[in-house]
Structures are given as structure tokens and as C-alpha cells.
Amino acid sequence: MPRNEDLTWSDEIVQKTWRPIAFIIGIGLPISYIFYTRVIGKRFPTSGHIPPEAFTKKQIIRGRVVSVGDSDNFRLYHTPGLGWGWARKVPTKRKELAKQTIPIRLAGIDAPEGSHFGMPAQPLSSESKEFLTSMVLDRNIQVQLLSRDQYQRVVAMAYVRHPPFYRLKNVSVEMLKAGMATIYTAGGKQYGNDFEKLKMGEARAKLLKKGVWGLKNFVSPGDHKAKYLNKM
């Protein structure tokens, strides 16, 4: 090893400046990457910000439900990483939430239609929306990304925990079990990995005549839409 008096000016620069810098970069960059990906996380403000590979991989993301639009859709504020609730806050004002939420269409189910586009509301449409609202509104949930539909909504399976045992429940399955929805069978149907659970949930509601299955003249949401949209 050369003695200090044998070191050239350039050697001293390497030892005193560049080696510490290289060490800091070598340690700092991996730590920064881990901090960003695990602690901060990459947030998707809208459905358009979600990359195609996230749907291919059926990625699971977490977020807070900030509003419920209908019996089978709601808006999610994506909350990646850590610190939500104390270090980071989910906005509550409409102005702050503008262009910052992801519209979610629940996969695998079709719920009674409310009145819109000239269609009258179906029986139990308000009850179905109330059921969904009680399950997810203002709650932290997980969603499994399946696809993006023609309305730029994200078709997804949603999962939520409820007291007292806080088991993770599939929202679509719970809607079916309560008779507040039917299995979606039209084009583009997607069930994730839960088709058997969906079938069991619907079969249980049919057997017990719960919700829509207790109606005398039940018309499926799909048939209801087709009947009125064809008249327009």
C-alpha cells in the first residue's frame, strides 16, 4: 500500500472524495428505492394512470372508498405505501378529490338498476346501494385489478374487513349472499379466482329467497336494461 507521501494529487482526490461519494451512492440508491416503493409507493390518481401490466398481473392495490355511485360501483382513493391516517391524509373535499380517484366496477355481479337514462328504478335498487354503501364507504379496502372497461372504470374484485373478526370478505360475494345482486353473465364477464364462491353465494340467496329472489316477478338487471335501452 503506498505511503501518504507517495500519493499523487489525483490519488488523494479518489480516496478523500470519490470513494465516499461512491459509497454513499451505492448504499443510498437502494435505500431510496426501497423507501419509495415500500414506504411511499406509486399512487395511481385515476384509472388512466394504471399501467396495462397491472391488469395482466391482476395486481392488488389498497385504497379508501370516498363515494358510492350505484349498486355495483364506487370511487377509490388509492393509498399505496405506509403512513395513511397519520402522516398522510385522504382528502375529503370534492375539490381536492377531483381527478384523484379511480372508478371501480365490481366484478362478477349485476345489481338492480337505479333510475337513469330514462329507465325506471328496479325493485330493491336503493336497498342494494345502501347495502354496498354500508360495506365499503369510508373504509380501507383491497381491490384486485382485472380490466378497464369502455367507460374507463376499473373492473375489480373488492375485499373489505369488518368487525368483530375482521376477516377479509369479498364484496361481490357478500352482495350475492344478501340477494342484492346476481351473477353477471353478459359479455366481458370476469370473476377473478372467485367464481365458485360467487355461485355458492347466489345459490344460498336463491334457496333462502333473499333480496331479489324473494320478488314475485324478478327481472334481471341485464334484461331490464335491454328492455328500456332498446326503446331509446
PDB file of C-alpha atoms in Angstrom:
ATOM      1  CA  MET A   1       0.000   0.000   0.000  1.00  0.00           C
ATOM      2  CA  PRO A   2       1.527   3.370  -0.952  1.00  0.00           C
ATOM      3  CA  ARG A   3       2.618   5.695   1.825  1.00  0.00           C
ATOM      4  CA  ASN A   4       0.803   9.025   2.190  1.00  0.00           C
ATOM      5  CA  GLU A   5       3.834  10.907   0.883  1.00  0.00           C
ATOM      6  CA  ASP A   6       3.762   8.746  -2.277  1.00  0.00           C
ATOM      7  CA  LEU A   7       0.148   9.639  -3.116  1.00  0.00           C
ATOM      8  CA  THR A   8      -0.415  11.924  -6.044  1.00  0.00           C
ATOM      9  CA  TRP A   9      -2.967  14.720  -6.059  1.00  0.00           C
ATOM     10  CA  SER A  10      -5.359  12.590  -8.077  1.00  0.00           C
ATOM     11  CA  ASP A  11      -4.988   9.646  -5.664  1.00  0.00           C
ATOM     12  CA  GLU A  12      -5.899  11.898  -2.765  1.00  0.00           C
ATOM     13  CA  ILE A  13      -8.981  13.125  -4.636  1.00  0.00           C
ATOM     14  CA  VAL A  14     -10.086   9.500  -5.218  1.00  0.00           C
ATOM     15  CA  GLN A  15      -9.541   8.497  -1.602  1.00  0.00           C
ATOM     16  CA  LYS A  16     -10.942  11.588   0.086  1.00  0.00           C
ATOM     17  CA  THR A  17     -13.774  12.495  -2.278  1.00  0.00           C
ATOM     18  CA  TRP A  18     -14.860   9.938  -4.855  1.00  0.00           C
ATOM     19  CA  ARG A  19     -14.690   6.813  -2.710  1.00  0.00           C
ATOM     20  CA  PRO A  20     -17.008   8.296  -0.024  1.00  0.00           C
ATOM     21  CA  ILE A  21     -19.336   9.568  -2.739  1.00  0.00           C
ATOM     22  CA  ALA A  22     -19.397   6.148  -4.420  1.00  0.00           C
ATOM     23  CA  PHE A  23     -20.090   4.514  -1.048  1.00  0.00           C
ATOM     24  CA  ILE A  24     -22.952   6.894  -0.315  1.00  0.00           C
ATOM     25  CA  ILE A  25     -24.444   6.360  -3.782  1.00  0.00           C
ATOM     26  CA  GLY A  26     -24.037   2.586  -3.517  1.00  0.00           C
ATOM     27  CA  ILE A  27     -25.882   2.496  -0.210  1.00  0.00           C
ATOM     28  CA  GLY A  28     -28.199   5.449  -0.688  1.00  0.00           C
ATOM     29  CA  LEU A  29     -29.774   4.491  -4.003  1.00  0.00           C
ATOM     30  CA  PRO A  30     -31.014   1.052  -2.875  1.00  0.00           C
ATOM     31  CA  ILE A  31     -32.303   2.531   0.375  1.00  0.00           C
ATOM     32  CA  SER A  32     -34.051   5.325  -1.529  1.00  0.00           C
ATOM     33  CA  TYR A  33     -35.632   2.793  -3.904  1.00  0.00           C
ATOM     34  CA  ILE A  34     -36.890   0.641  -1.031  1.00  0.00           C
ATOM     35  CA  PHE A  35     -38.194   3.730   0.784  1.00  0.00           C
ATOM     36  CA  TYR A  36     -40.041   4.955  -2.314  1.00  0.00           C
ATOM     37  CA  THR A  37     -41.535   1.608  -3.333  1.00  0.00           C
ATOM     38  CA  ARG A  38     -42.371   0.257   0.127  1.00  0.00           C
ATOM     39  CA  VAL A  39     -42.956   3.304   2.313  1.00  0.00           C
ATOM     40  CA  ILE A  40     -44.148   5.983  -0.139  1.00  0.00           C
ATOM     41  CA  GLY A  41     -45.383   3.808  -3.021  1.00  0.00           C
ATOM     42  CA  LYS A  42     -46.519   4.852  -6.507  1.00  0.00           C
ATOM     43  CA  ARG A  43     -50.025   6.282  -6.366  1.00  0.00           C
ATOM     44  CA  PHE A  44     -52.474   5.932  -9.250  1.00  0.00           C
ATOM     45  CA  PRO A  45     -54.617   9.099  -9.236  1.00  0.00           C
ATOM     46  CA  THR A  46     -57.065   7.800 -11.882  1.00  0.00           C
ATOM     47  CA  SER A  47     -57.751   4.639 -13.858  1.00  0.00           C
ATOM     48  CA  GLY A  48     -55.782   6.105 -16.765  1.00  0.00           C
ATOM     49  CA  HIS A  49     -52.618   6.091 -14.657  1.00  0.00           C
ATOM     50  CA  ILE A  50     -52.763   2.336 -14.087  1.00  0.00           C
ATOM     51  CA  PRO A  51     -50.325   0.573 -16.461  1.00  0.00           C
ATOM     52  CA  PRO A  52     -51.558  -2.372 -18.585  1.00  0.00           C
ATOM     53  CA  GLU A  53     -49.235  -4.814 -16.814  1.00  0.00           C
ATOM     54  CA  ALA A  54     -51.058  -4.182 -13.532  1.00  0.00           C
ATOM     55  CA  PHE A  55     -54.181  -5.725 -15.089  1.00  0.00           C
ATOM     56  CA  THR A  56     -52.209  -8.565 -16.662  1.00  0.00           C
ATOM     57  CA  LYS A  57     -50.740  -9.452 -13.264  1.00  0.00           C
ATOM     58  CA  LYS A  58     -54.106  -8.918 -11.525  1.00  0.00           C
ATOM     59  CA  GLN A  59     -52.316  -6.612  -9.130  1.00  0.00           C
ATOM     60  CA  ILE A  60     -53.903  -5.874  -5.763  1.00  0.00           C
ATOM     61  CA  ILE A  61     -53.973  -2.247  -4.635  1.00  0.00           C
ATOM     62  CA  ARG A  62     -55.301  -0.623  -1.463  1.00  0.00           C
ATOM     63  CA  GLY A  63     -57.360   2.486  -1.003  1.00  0.00           C
ATOM     64  CA  ARG A  64     -60.195   4.328   0.719  1.00  0.00           C
ATOM     65  CA  VAL A  65     -63.718   4.362  -0.716  1.00  0.00           C
ATOM     66  CA  VAL A  66     -64.787   8.010  -0.902  1.00  0.00           C
ATOM     67  CA  SER A  67     -68.182   7.662  -2.618  1.00  0.00           C
ATOM     68  CA  VAL A  68     -70.679   5.071  -3.860  1.00  0.00           C
ATOM     69  CA  GLY A  69     -72.272   5.828  -7.212  1.00  0.00           C
ATOM     70  CA  ASP A  70     -74.641   2.924  -7.751  1.00  0.00           C
ATOM     71  CA  SER A  71     -75.338  -0.582  -6.533  1.00  0.00           C
ATOM     72  CA  ASP A  72     -72.203  -2.040  -8.081  1.00  0.00           C
ATOM     73  CA  ASN A  73     -69.668   0.794  -8.402  1.00  0.00           C
ATOM     74  CA  PHE A  74     -67.794   3.267  -6.241  1.00  0.00           C
ATOM     75  CA  ARG A  75     -64.792   5.601  -6.256  1.00  0.00           C
ATOM     76  CA  LEU A  76     -61.485   4.661  -4.670  1.00  0.00           C
ATOM     77  CA  TYR A  77     -58.675   6.925  -3.494  1.00  0.00           C
ATOM     78  CA  HIS A  78     -55.516   4.848  -3.963  1.00  0.00           C
ATOM     79  CA  THR A  79     -53.349   4.749  -0.806  1.00  0.00           C
ATOM     80  CA  PRO A  80     -50.065   2.938  -1.532  1.00  0.00           C
ATOM     81  CA  GLY A  81     -47.261   2.592   0.981  1.00  0.00           C
ATOM     82  CA  LEU A  82     -47.433   3.440   4.672  1.00  0.00           C
ATOM     83  CA  GLY A  83     -48.475   6.334   6.855  1.00  0.00           C
ATOM     84  CA  TRP A  84     -52.080   6.856   5.738  1.00  0.00           C
ATOM     85  CA  GLY A  85     -54.248   8.128   8.542  1.00  0.00           C
ATOM     86  CA  TRP A  86     -51.461   9.846  10.493  1.00  0.00           C
ATOM     87  CA  ALA A  87     -48.597  11.034   8.273  1.00  0.00           C
ATOM     88  CA  ARG A  88     -50.692  11.212   5.116  1.00  0.00           C
ATOM     89  CA  LYS A  89     -54.377  12.071   4.830  1.00  0.00           C
ATOM     90  CA  VAL A  90     -57.051  11.059   2.349  1.00  0.00           C
ATOM     91  CA  PRO A  91     -58.800  14.212   1.050  1.00  0.00           C
ATOM     92  CA  THR A  92     -62.445  14.659   1.973  1.00  0.00           C
ATOM     93  CA  LYS A  93     -63.456  17.728  -0.041  1.00  0.00           C
ATOM     94  CA  ARG A  94     -64.871  17.262  -3.536  1.00  0.00           C
ATOM     95  CA  LYS A  95     -62.488  19.840  -4.997  1.00  0.00           C
ATOM     96  CA  GLU A  96     -59.463  18.002  -3.566  1.00  0.00           C
ATOM     97  CA  LEU A  97     -60.747  14.667  -4.869  1.00  0.00           C
ATOM     98  CA  ALA A  98     -61.288  15.912  -8.432  1.00  0.00           C
ATOM     99  CA  LYS A  99     -59.261  13.787 -10.868  1.00  0.00           C
ATOM    100  CA  GLN A 100     -57.741  11.919  -7.923  1.00  0.00           C
ATOM    101  CA  THR A 101     -59.967   8.835  -7.658  1.00  0.00           C
ATOM    102  CA  ILE A 102     -60.398   5.542  -9.502  1.00  0.00           C
ATOM    103  CA  PRO A 103     -63.919   4.465 -10.545  1.00  0.00           C
ATOM    104  CA  ILE A 104     -64.380   0.811  -9.573  1.00  0.00           C
ATOM    105  CA  ARG A 105     -66.952  -1.506 -11.158  1.00  0.00           C
ATOM    106  CA  LEU A 106     -67.447  -4.603  -9.000  1.00  0.00           C
ATOM    107  CA  ALA A 107     -66.562  -7.726 -10.960  1.00  0.00           C
ATOM    108  CA  GLY A 108     -68.798 -10.759 -11.225  1.00  0.00           C
ATOM    109  CA  ILE A 109     -72.139  -9.215 -10.270  1.00  0.00           C
ATOM    110  CA  ASP A 110     -75.041  -7.238 -11.680  1.00  0.00           C
ATOM    111  CA  ALA A 111     -77.111  -5.277  -9.168  1.00  0.00           C
ATOM    112  CA  PRO A 112     -80.642  -3.836  -9.526  1.00  0.00           C
ATOM    113  CA  GLU A 113     -80.602  -0.704 -11.654  1.00  0.00           C
ATOM    114  CA  GLY A 114     -81.482   2.708 -10.304  1.00  0.00           C
ATOM    115  CA  SER A 115     -83.403   5.212 -12.391  1.00  0.00           C
ATOM    116  CA  HIS A 116     -81.242   6.781 -15.088  1.00  0.00           C
ATOM    117  CA  PHE A 117     -81.103   7.214 -18.880  1.00  0.00           C
ATOM    118  CA  GLY A 118     -84.893   7.199 -18.919  1.00  0.00           C
ATOM    119  CA  MET A 119     -85.150   3.837 -17.163  1.00  0.00           C
ATOM    120  CA  PRO A 120     -87.290   3.429 -14.055  1.00  0.00           C
ATOM    121  CA  ALA A 121     -85.593   2.065 -10.968  1.00  0.00           C
ATOM    122  CA  GLN A 122     -85.805  -1.653 -10.337  1.00  0.00           C
ATOM    123  CA  PRO A 123     -87.194  -3.032  -7.075  1.00  0.00           C
ATOM    124  CA  LEU A 124     -84.511  -3.175  -4.359  1.00  0.00           C
ATOM    125  CA  SER A 125     -82.156  -0.852  -6.254  1.00  0.00           C
ATOM    126  CA  SER A 126     -81.977   1.594  -3.341  1.00  0.00           C
ATOM    127  CA  GLU A 127     -81.618  -1.246  -0.818  1.00  0.00           C
ATOM    128  CA  SER A 128     -78.803  -2.728  -2.895  1.00  0.00           C
ATOM    129  CA  LYS A 129     -76.976   0.597  -2.995  1.00  0.00           C
ATOM    130  CA  GLU A 130     -77.464   1.013   0.769  1.00  0.00           C
ATOM    131  CA  PHE A 131     -76.025  -2.458   1.347  1.00  0.00           C
ATOM    132  CA  LEU A 132     -72.940  -1.676  -0.725  1.00  0.00           C
ATOM    133  CA  THR A 133     -72.570   1.712   0.962  1.00  0.00           C
ATOM    134  CA  SER A 134     -72.651   0.152   4.419  1.00  0.00           C
ATOM    135  CA  MET A 135     -69.964  -2.310   3.376  1.00  0.00           C
ATOM    136  CA  VAL A 136     -67.402  -0.021   1.784  1.00  0.00           C
ATOM    137  CA  LEU A 137     -67.989   3.726   2.190  1.00  0.00           C
ATOM    138  CA  ASP A 138     -65.197   5.441   4.159  1.00  0.00           C
ATOM    139  CA  ARG A 139     -63.446   2.097   4.618  1.00  0.00           C
ATOM    140  CA  ASN A 140     -59.996   0.927   3.619  1.00  0.00           C
ATOM    141  CA  ILE A 141     -60.296  -1.892   1.115  1.00  0.00           C
ATOM    142  CA  GLN A 142     -58.252  -4.024  -1.271  1.00  0.00           C
ATOM    143  CA  VAL A 143     -59.087  -4.380  -4.948  1.00  0.00           C
ATOM    144  CA  GLN A 144     -57.768  -6.917  -7.432  1.00  0.00           C
ATOM    145  CA  LEU A 145     -57.396  -5.209 -10.811  1.00  0.00           C
ATOM    146  CA  LEU A 146     -58.917  -7.253 -13.657  1.00  0.00           C
ATOM    147  CA  SER A 147     -59.530  -4.875 -16.576  1.00  0.00           C
ATOM    148  CA  ARG A 148     -60.500  -1.372 -17.682  1.00  0.00           C
ATOM    149  CA  ASP A 149     -63.890  -1.090 -19.398  1.00  0.00           C
ATOM    150  CA  GLN A 150     -65.116   1.216 -22.162  1.00  0.00           C
ATOM    151  CA  TYR A 151     -66.153   3.814 -19.590  1.00  0.00           C
ATOM    152  CA  GLN A 152     -62.627   3.915 -18.115  1.00  0.00           C
ATOM    153  CA  ARG A 153     -63.866   2.169 -14.975  1.00  0.00           C
ATOM    154  CA  VAL A 154     -61.649  -0.439 -13.377  1.00  0.00           C
ATOM    155  CA  VAL A 155     -63.362  -3.827 -13.201  1.00  0.00           C
ATOM    156  CA  ALA A 156     -62.125  -5.373  -9.967  1.00  0.00           C
ATOM    157  CA  MET A 157     -62.793  -7.742  -7.121  1.00  0.00           C
ATOM    158  CA  ALA A 158     -63.036  -5.790  -3.875  1.00  0.00           C
ATOM    159  CA  TYR A 159     -62.246  -7.068  -0.392  1.00  0.00           C
ATOM    160  CA  VAL A 160     -63.032  -5.451   2.951  1.00  0.00           C
ATOM    161  CA  ARG A 161     -62.654  -6.278   6.649  1.00  0.00           C
ATOM    162  CA  HIS A 162     -65.485  -5.841   9.154  1.00  0.00           C
ATOM    163  CA  PRO A 163     -65.698  -6.316  12.909  1.00  0.00           C
ATOM    164  CA  PRO A 164     -65.823  -8.320  15.072  1.00  0.00           C
ATOM    165  CA  PHE A 165     -63.424 -10.823  13.474  1.00  0.00           C
ATOM    166  CA  TYR A 166     -62.089  -8.645  10.630  1.00  0.00           C
ATOM    167  CA  ARG A 167     -61.988 -11.487   8.142  1.00  0.00           C
ATOM    168  CA  LEU A 168     -61.316 -10.357   4.585  1.00  0.00           C
ATOM    169  CA  LYS A 169     -64.645 -10.534   2.733  1.00  0.00           C
ATOM    170  CA  ASN A 170     -65.274 -10.444  -0.994  1.00  0.00           C
ATOM    171  CA  VAL A 171     -67.766  -7.612  -1.556  1.00  0.00           C
ATOM    172  CA  SER A 172     -69.292  -9.236  -4.655  1.00  0.00           C
ATOM    173  CA  VAL A 173     -69.859 -12.496  -2.770  1.00  0.00           C
ATOM    174  CA  GLU A 174     -71.490 -10.657   0.137  1.00  0.00           C
ATOM    175  CA  MET A 175     -73.813  -8.824  -2.271  1.00  0.00           C
ATOM    176  CA  LEU A 176     -74.863 -12.146  -3.785  1.00  0.00           C
ATOM    177  CA  LYS A 177     -75.380 -13.821  -0.406  1.00  0.00           C
ATOM    178  CA  ALA A 178     -77.702 -10.990   0.629  1.00  0.00           C
ATOM    179  CA  GLY A 179     -79.696 -11.247  -2.607  1.00  0.00           C
ATOM    180  CA  MET A 180     -78.658  -7.709  -3.505  1.00  0.00           C
ATOM    181  CA  ALA A 181     -77.146  -8.745  -6.854  1.00  0.00           C
ATOM    182  CA  THR A 182     -76.997 -11.581  -9.377  1.00  0.00           C
ATOM    183  CA  ILE A 183     -74.006 -13.125 -11.106  1.00  0.00           C
ATOM    184  CA  TYR A 184     -73.014 -11.097 -14.161  1.00  0.00           C
ATOM    185  CA  THR A 185     -73.145 -13.308 -17.260  1.00  0.00           C
ATOM    186  CA  ALA A 186     -73.027 -10.840 -20.166  1.00  0.00           C
ATOM    187  CA  GLY A 187     -70.076 -10.171 -22.449  1.00  0.00           C
ATOM    188  CA  GLY A 188     -66.796  -9.311 -20.792  1.00  0.00           C
ATOM    189  CA  LYS A 189     -67.716 -11.153 -17.597  1.00  0.00           C
ATOM    190  CA  GLN A 190     -64.834 -11.576 -15.174  1.00  0.00           C
ATOM    191  CA  TYR A 191     -64.718 -13.446 -11.895  1.00  0.00           C
ATOM    192  CA  GLY A 192     -61.078 -13.361 -10.858  1.00  0.00           C
ATOM    193  CA  ASN A 193     -60.417 -16.571  -8.921  1.00  0.00           C
ATOM    194  CA  ASP A 194     -63.723 -16.469  -7.036  1.00  0.00           C
ATOM    195  CA  PHE A 195     -66.305 -17.928  -9.426  1.00  0.00           C
ATOM    196  CA  GLU A 196     -67.129 -20.882  -7.167  1.00  0.00           C
ATOM    197  CA  LYS A 197     -67.639 -18.554  -4.196  1.00  0.00           C
ATOM    198  CA  LEU A 198     -69.882 -16.351  -6.315  1.00  0.00           C
ATOM    199  CA  LYS A 199     -72.005 -19.343  -7.364  1.00  0.00           C
ATOM    200  CA  MET A 200     -72.327 -20.528  -3.781  1.00  0.00           C
ATOM    201  CA  GLY A 201     -73.339 -17.065  -2.610  1.00  0.00           C
ATOM    202  CA  GLU A 202     -76.068 -16.756  -5.238  1.00  0.00           C
ATOM    203  CA  ALA A 203     -77.308 -20.315  -4.633  1.00  0.00           C
ATOM    204  CA  ARG A 204     -77.657 -19.578  -0.919  1.00  0.00           C
ATOM    205  CA  ALA A 205     -79.697 -16.436  -1.572  1.00  0.00           C
ATOM    206  CA  LYS A 206     -81.962 -18.302  -4.008  1.00  0.00           C
ATOM    207  CA  LEU A 207     -82.571 -21.077  -1.509  1.00  0.00           C
ATOM    208  CA  LEU A 208     -83.482 -18.628   1.246  1.00  0.00           C
ATOM    209  CA  LYS A 209     -85.382 -16.337  -1.167  1.00  0.00           C
ATOM    210  CA  LYS A 210     -83.367 -13.370  -0.016  1.00  0.00           C
ATOM    211  CA  GLY A 211     -83.426  -9.995  -1.727  1.00  0.00           C
ATOM    212  CA  VAL A 212     -84.256 -10.146  -5.435  1.00  0.00           C
ATOM    213  CA  TRP A 213     -85.007 -13.874  -5.177  1.00  0.00           C
ATOM    214  CA  GLY A 214     -87.974 -13.101  -2.951  1.00  0.00           C
ATOM    215  CA  LEU A 215     -89.621 -10.936  -5.602  1.00  0.00           C
ATOM    216  CA  LYS A 216     -92.621 -12.383  -7.454  1.00  0.00           C
ATOM    217  CA  ASN A 217     -91.686 -11.083 -10.889  1.00  0.00           C
ATOM    218  CA  PHE A 218     -87.946 -10.700 -10.784  1.00  0.00           C
ATOM    219  CA  VAL A 219     -86.295  -9.289 -13.918  1.00  0.00           C
ATOM    220  CA  SER A 220     -82.519  -9.467 -14.119  1.00  0.00           C
ATOM    221  CA  PRO A 221     -80.670  -6.129 -14.336  1.00  0.00           C
ATOM    222  CA  GLY A 222     -79.382  -7.135 -17.774  1.00  0.00           C
ATOM    223  CA  ASP A 223     -82.874  -7.811 -19.130  1.00  0.00           C
ATOM    224  CA  HIS A 224     -84.179  -4.630 -17.514  1.00  0.00           C
ATOM    225  CA  LYS A 225     -81.509  -2.527 -19.254  1.00  0.00           C
ATOM    226  CA  ALA A 226     -82.044  -4.261 -22.588  1.00  0.00           C
ATOM    227  CA  LYS A 227     -85.806  -3.676 -22.429  1.00  0.00           C
ATOM    228  CA  TYR A 228     -85.558   0.071 -21.945  1.00  0.00           C
ATOM    229  CA  LEU A 229     -82.403   0.839 -23.889  1.00  0.00           C
ATOM    230  CA  ASN A 230     -83.870  -0.819 -26.976  1.00  0.00           C
ATOM    231  CA  LYS A 231     -86.735   1.665 -26.846  1.00  0.00           C
ATOM    232  CA  MET A 232     -84.420   4.673 -26.894  1.00  0.00           C
TER     233      MET A 232
END
